[in-house]
Amino acid sequence: MRKYVYKRPEVFTDAITTYCGGCGHGIVNKLMAELIDEMGLQENGILVWPIGCSCLSDRYYDMDAYMALHGRAPAAATGIKRADPSKCVIVYQGDGDLVSEGMAEIMHAGIRGEKFTVIFINNAIYGMTGAQMAPTTLLGQTATTAPAPLGRIVDNSGYPVKMAEILAELPGVIYSERVTVNSPQRIIACKKALKKAIQLQLDGKGMSFVEVLSPCPTGWKMAPTKALDWIDDEMTKVYPLGVIKDASKEAE
Amino acid sequence: MGKKEFLQGNQAMAESAIRAGCKLYFGYPITPSSEVPEYYAKAMIERPEEGITFIQAETEVSAFNMVAGAVATGHRAMTATSGPGFSLGQEAVSYMSAGDLPGVIVEVMRPGPGDGEILASQGDYFQAVKGGGHGDYQTLVLAPYSVQELCELMQESFELAEKYRNPVILLSDATLAKMRESVELPGYVEQKDPASKPNALRGCGKNEPHKVVTCGDGPVQWEEFNARLQAKYKRIAENEVRYATYNLEDAEIILVAFGSMARVCESAMKMAREKGLKVGMIRPISLWPFPDKAFEGITGKKFLVCELNAGQMVQDVKLAVENKRDVYFYGKLGGTTPSPKNVLAEIEKLGGESK
Amino acid sequence: MKNVVEIDFNRCKECGYCIRFCPKGVLSKGEKVNKKGYYPPVVGDGCIACGTCARVCPDTAITVYKED
């Protein structure tokens, strides 16, 4: 008799991800797969993927999927959800996608209170294009377009963008939480946040948003375990963890 | 015969779209297309039984991408815009072409470049016909010349888009959009279940997933992907050419015009005939695929291409006659439309020329 | 009852998260290279089947079960 403590989620295909070793995308993708299985979302769910390191993610899941243009995932998801509000639409975006190219799209999806779930991977860097500066790059953090010794400087590039706080200001966004995946406990907390955000969509509430501080060891030029520490040491100081807004009760 | 009504181009076209089963409209207001979103917004409120959704998007970038997402579910959806907005939407036209998505876009042309003007123009011919976005792709482009034809081609746009799973551009202009004309509105079109359409996103359960993916996976795969698109364009080019011809039997001068300019040319042709000048006309209705076959076998004639631009379709006419015939051009810039007399004067110039 | 940690050898990208977070120090650096050039960890004795290694693995390369 075998009793499984942890088994690869069923919705996953056999594909090996194209992510680098220690990449947070892999952890969040896995939590999504676990929730798809646990919440039975394969039947009625549509995943909307972005451009960036996760642009090949559709092939990891036996799920209906739409791979949007850069930044346009919330617009495409608006079309999908408005065409058929009975579907569970999960939008997944990175920081180049959501904060740079798609700032207008995410803001206006929030302004309209689109009833879908947005998972935002904030790793403070452009992964796929080769470690260029993101709008979420920390001050002083180096990137190929914000080189050493100065890294990102205010005069040139302004300040890191706090999306979970910005979106929480919008009445159409009923839930906004920032989590991370740099320890076993926080991975469990991240899954809880994602589950809540998806459940709010299934309950027909407004937009739910989860920002995940995610390690990018390659982009940050660090060993993976060092990248986990960097989230604690640097990232959480600029991007505090926690529930920023929960208006799910009022939205009833 | 059905009831004749006196209706504005934009509004009659919007009603025809609703009757074609297009219950989803995503758009951004821009002159001279704004009556279309207004019509949908009103219909959404006043005709709840029809289940119409209207969303005023933040930009045309968003609106076009919303259309792409909506049609990916098998539902009919559209947007309407004009020059600057059409430019913004091009990324999504390229995307829809790659993703086999049957989005329908109405482009109500106004004169550019830049912010431009809000009068009539045909200056976006190249952008619509030659592909305004990135990559090797083609969209079907239909150019009506009356409010009646605007309504009919509006409905046909959805059929063609779904038949080929390819975006269709209905190329209107400020004159057609704003003019009122007697029209018999087309009827309601029976709808298929959206989920029954090929690759419609709907949730797959344990079955094969449906995916809309437009990114490459290596040069071999991407070459095959593009070859498949090109094969589709070939099928469209073979089957969907549309045009009208007038008085070609004895014509010595053949006018070539589309859209509202073709109306002016039609009048000019009649005036010329009254004067005893042997003038005919070819009116391309599908601008892509371009009706090359309309020019086949015509020898010893002069073609006078008339457009509200600096000379765009004239290039396709020259290609159609392989540069072997006399092709002349008359164009008007700035947003005003020439009168039939202006065109007649051009005809007379040609008629007087010794070649 | 036996506690088993199974590592999908070719899925592993050697990030070391499982080694770092195993509360019993059961996992350690491996010496055999996989198809992608990574060295997946080896599993020693003392597993309590808590599943932490599997939960932190970004590549879903680890399965944990108890067997009679």
PDB file of C-alpha atoms in Angstrom, chain A residues 14-113:
ATOM      1  CA  ASP A  14       5.073  15.431 -18.803  1.00  0.00           C
ATOM      2  CA  ALA A  15       6.856  18.487 -20.213  1.00  0.00           C
ATOM      3  CA  ILE A  16       9.945  19.687 -18.400  1.00  0.00           C
ATOM      4  CA  THR A  17       9.744  23.443 -17.849  1.00  0.00           C
ATOM      5  CA  THR A  18      12.093  25.814 -19.639  1.00  0.00           C
ATOM      6  CA  TYR A  19      12.705  27.724 -16.400  1.00  0.00           C
ATOM      7  CA  CYS A  20      16.188  27.955 -14.916  1.00  0.00           C
ATOM      8  CA  GLY A  21      17.067  26.045 -11.756  1.00  0.00           C
ATOM      9  CA  GLY A  22      15.471  27.602  -8.677  1.00  0.00           C
ATOM     10  CA  CYS A  23      13.092  29.833 -10.642  1.00  0.00           C
ATOM     11  CA  GLY A  24      10.009  30.910  -8.720  1.00  0.00           C
ATOM     12  CA  HIS A  25       7.801  30.500 -11.793  1.00  0.00           C
ATOM     13  CA  GLY A  26       8.131  26.759 -11.371  1.00  0.00           C
ATOM     14  CA  ILE A  27       6.885  26.881  -7.785  1.00  0.00           C
ATOM     15  CA  VAL A  28       3.906  29.109  -8.610  1.00  0.00           C
ATOM     16  CA  ASN A  29       3.066  27.046 -11.711  1.00  0.00           C
ATOM     17  CA  LYS A  30       3.048  23.990  -9.488  1.00  0.00           C
ATOM     18  CA  LEU A  31       0.766  25.599  -6.887  1.00  0.00           C
ATOM     19  CA  MET A  32      -1.623  26.537  -9.683  1.00  0.00           C
ATOM     20  CA  ALA A  33      -1.600  22.941 -10.915  1.00  0.00           C
ATOM     21  CA  GLU A  34      -2.332  21.674  -7.403  1.00  0.00           C
ATOM     22  CA  LEU A  35      -5.272  24.093  -7.120  1.00  0.00           C
ATOM     23  CA  ILE A  36      -6.585  23.209 -10.580  1.00  0.00           C
ATOM     24  CA  ASP A  37      -6.715  19.583  -9.423  1.00  0.00           C
ATOM     25  CA  GLU A  38      -8.118  20.336  -5.985  1.00  0.00           C
ATOM     26  CA  MET A  39     -10.741  22.852  -7.171  1.00  0.00           C
ATOM     27  CA  GLY A  40     -11.694  20.941 -10.339  1.00  0.00           C
ATOM     28  CA  LEU A  41     -10.830  23.821 -12.669  1.00  0.00           C
ATOM     29  CA  GLN A  42      -9.821  21.725 -15.675  1.00  0.00           C
ATOM     30  CA  GLU A  43     -13.470  21.386 -16.663  1.00  0.00           C
ATOM     31  CA  ASN A  44     -14.272  25.066 -16.871  1.00  0.00           C
ATOM     32  CA  GLY A  45     -11.008  26.940 -16.606  1.00  0.00           C
ATOM     33  CA  ILE A  46      -9.021  28.971 -19.120  1.00  0.00           C
ATOM     34  CA  LEU A  47      -5.442  30.042 -18.404  1.00  0.00           C
ATOM     35  CA  VAL A  48      -4.189  33.272 -19.958  1.00  0.00           C
ATOM     36  CA  TRP A  49      -0.409  33.377 -20.218  1.00  0.00           C
ATOM     37  CA  PRO A  50       1.880  36.351 -20.863  1.00  0.00           C
ATOM     38  CA  ILE A  51       5.036  37.008 -22.818  1.00  0.00           C
ATOM     39  CA  GLY A  52       8.187  36.380 -20.816  1.00  0.00           C
ATOM     40  CA  CYS A  53       9.754  33.335 -19.194  1.00  0.00           C
ATOM     41  CA  SER A  54       6.308  31.821 -18.650  1.00  0.00           C
ATOM     42  CA  CYS A  55       5.203  32.219 -22.274  1.00  0.00           C
ATOM     43  CA  LEU A  56       5.635  28.491 -22.893  1.00  0.00           C
ATOM     44  CA  SER A  57       3.636  27.529 -19.814  1.00  0.00           C
ATOM     45  CA  ASP A  58       0.568  26.444 -21.750  1.00  0.00           C
ATOM     46  CA  ARG A  59       2.429  23.268 -22.629  1.00  0.00           C
ATOM     47  CA  TYR A  60       2.852  22.280 -18.991  1.00  0.00           C
ATOM     48  CA  TYR A  61      -0.899  21.928 -18.439  1.00  0.00           C
ATOM     49  CA  ASP A  62      -3.696  19.909 -19.992  1.00  0.00           C
ATOM     50  CA  MET A  63      -5.836  23.035 -19.855  1.00  0.00           C
ATOM     51  CA  ASP A  64      -7.421  25.397 -22.338  1.00  0.00           C
ATOM     52  CA  ALA A  65      -5.050  28.323 -22.744  1.00  0.00           C
ATOM     53  CA  TYR A  66      -4.512  31.627 -24.484  1.00  0.00           C
ATOM     54  CA  MET A  67      -1.011  33.033 -24.794  1.00  0.00           C
ATOM     55  CA  ALA A  68      -1.510  36.785 -24.978  1.00  0.00           C
ATOM     56  CA  LEU A  69       0.613  39.502 -26.510  1.00  0.00           C
ATOM     57  CA  HIS A  70       3.024  41.404 -24.270  1.00  0.00           C
ATOM     58  CA  GLY A  71       1.018  43.103 -21.527  1.00  0.00           C
ATOM     59  CA  ARG A  72      -2.351  42.401 -23.110  1.00  0.00           C
ATOM     60  CA  ALA A  73      -3.343  39.400 -21.024  1.00  0.00           C
ATOM     61  CA  PRO A  74      -5.919  41.388 -18.994  1.00  0.00           C
ATOM     62  CA  ALA A  75      -7.481  42.709 -22.234  1.00  0.00           C
ATOM     63  CA  ALA A  76      -7.665  39.245 -23.787  1.00  0.00           C
ATOM     64  CA  ALA A  77      -9.008  37.873 -20.503  1.00  0.00           C
ATOM     65  CA  THR A  78     -11.663  40.608 -20.523  1.00  0.00           C
ATOM     66  CA  GLY A  79     -12.764  39.388 -23.948  1.00  0.00           C
ATOM     67  CA  ILE A  80     -12.825  35.771 -22.774  1.00  0.00           C
ATOM     68  CA  LYS A  81     -14.613  36.392 -19.483  1.00  0.00           C
ATOM     69  CA  ARG A  82     -17.157  38.804 -20.983  1.00  0.00           C
ATOM     70  CA  ALA A  83     -17.880  36.343 -23.785  1.00  0.00           C
ATOM     71  CA  ASP A  84     -18.504  33.563 -21.288  1.00  0.00           C
ATOM     72  CA  PRO A  85     -18.721  34.674 -17.639  1.00  0.00           C
ATOM     73  CA  SER A  86     -19.212  31.065 -16.530  1.00  0.00           C
ATOM     74  CA  LYS A  87     -15.541  30.271 -17.163  1.00  0.00           C
ATOM     75  CA  CYS A  88     -12.836  30.509 -14.521  1.00  0.00           C
ATOM     76  CA  VAL A  89     -10.204  32.739 -16.102  1.00  0.00           C
ATOM     77  CA  ILE A  90      -6.763  32.882 -14.501  1.00  0.00           C
ATOM     78  CA  VAL A  91      -4.364  35.513 -15.819  1.00  0.00           C
ATOM     79  CA  TYR A  92      -0.653  35.047 -15.181  1.00  0.00           C
ATOM     80  CA  GLN A  93       1.814  37.888 -15.808  1.00  0.00           C
ATOM     81  CA  GLY A  94       5.367  38.866 -15.013  1.00  0.00           C
ATOM     82  CA  ASP A  95       6.647  42.326 -14.154  1.00  0.00           C
ATOM     83  CA  GLY A  96       7.761  43.373 -17.642  1.00  0.00           C
ATOM     84  CA  ASP A  97       4.433  42.231 -18.961  1.00  0.00           C
ATOM     85  CA  LEU A  98       2.099  43.582 -16.292  1.00  0.00           C
ATOM     86  CA  VAL A  99       3.873  46.715 -15.082  1.00  0.00           C
ATOM     87  CA  SER A 100       5.580  47.990 -18.262  1.00  0.00           C
ATOM     88  CA  GLU A 101       3.885  46.900 -21.464  1.00  0.00           C
ATOM     89  CA  GLY A 102       0.546  46.220 -19.862  1.00  0.00           C
ATOM     90  CA  MET A 103       0.153  48.928 -17.212  1.00  0.00           C
ATOM     91  CA  ALA A 104      -2.883  50.353 -19.001  1.00  0.00           C
ATOM     92  CA  GLU A 105      -4.479  46.954 -19.452  1.00  0.00           C
ATOM     93  CA  ILE A 106      -4.113  45.791 -15.836  1.00  0.00           C
ATOM     94  CA  MET A 107      -5.204  49.153 -14.424  1.00  0.00           C
ATOM     95  CA  HIS A 108      -8.316  49.328 -16.565  1.00  0.00           C
ATOM     96  CA  ALA A 109      -9.212  45.702 -15.967  1.00  0.00           C
ATOM     97  CA  GLY A 110      -9.075  46.632 -12.277  1.00  0.00           C
ATOM     98  CA  ILE A 111     -11.030  49.843 -12.865  1.00  0.00           C
ATOM     99  CA  ARG A 112     -13.771  47.838 -14.591  1.00  0.00           C
ATOM    100  CA  GLY A 113     -13.598  45.217 -11.851  1.00  0.00           C
TER     101      GLY A 113
END
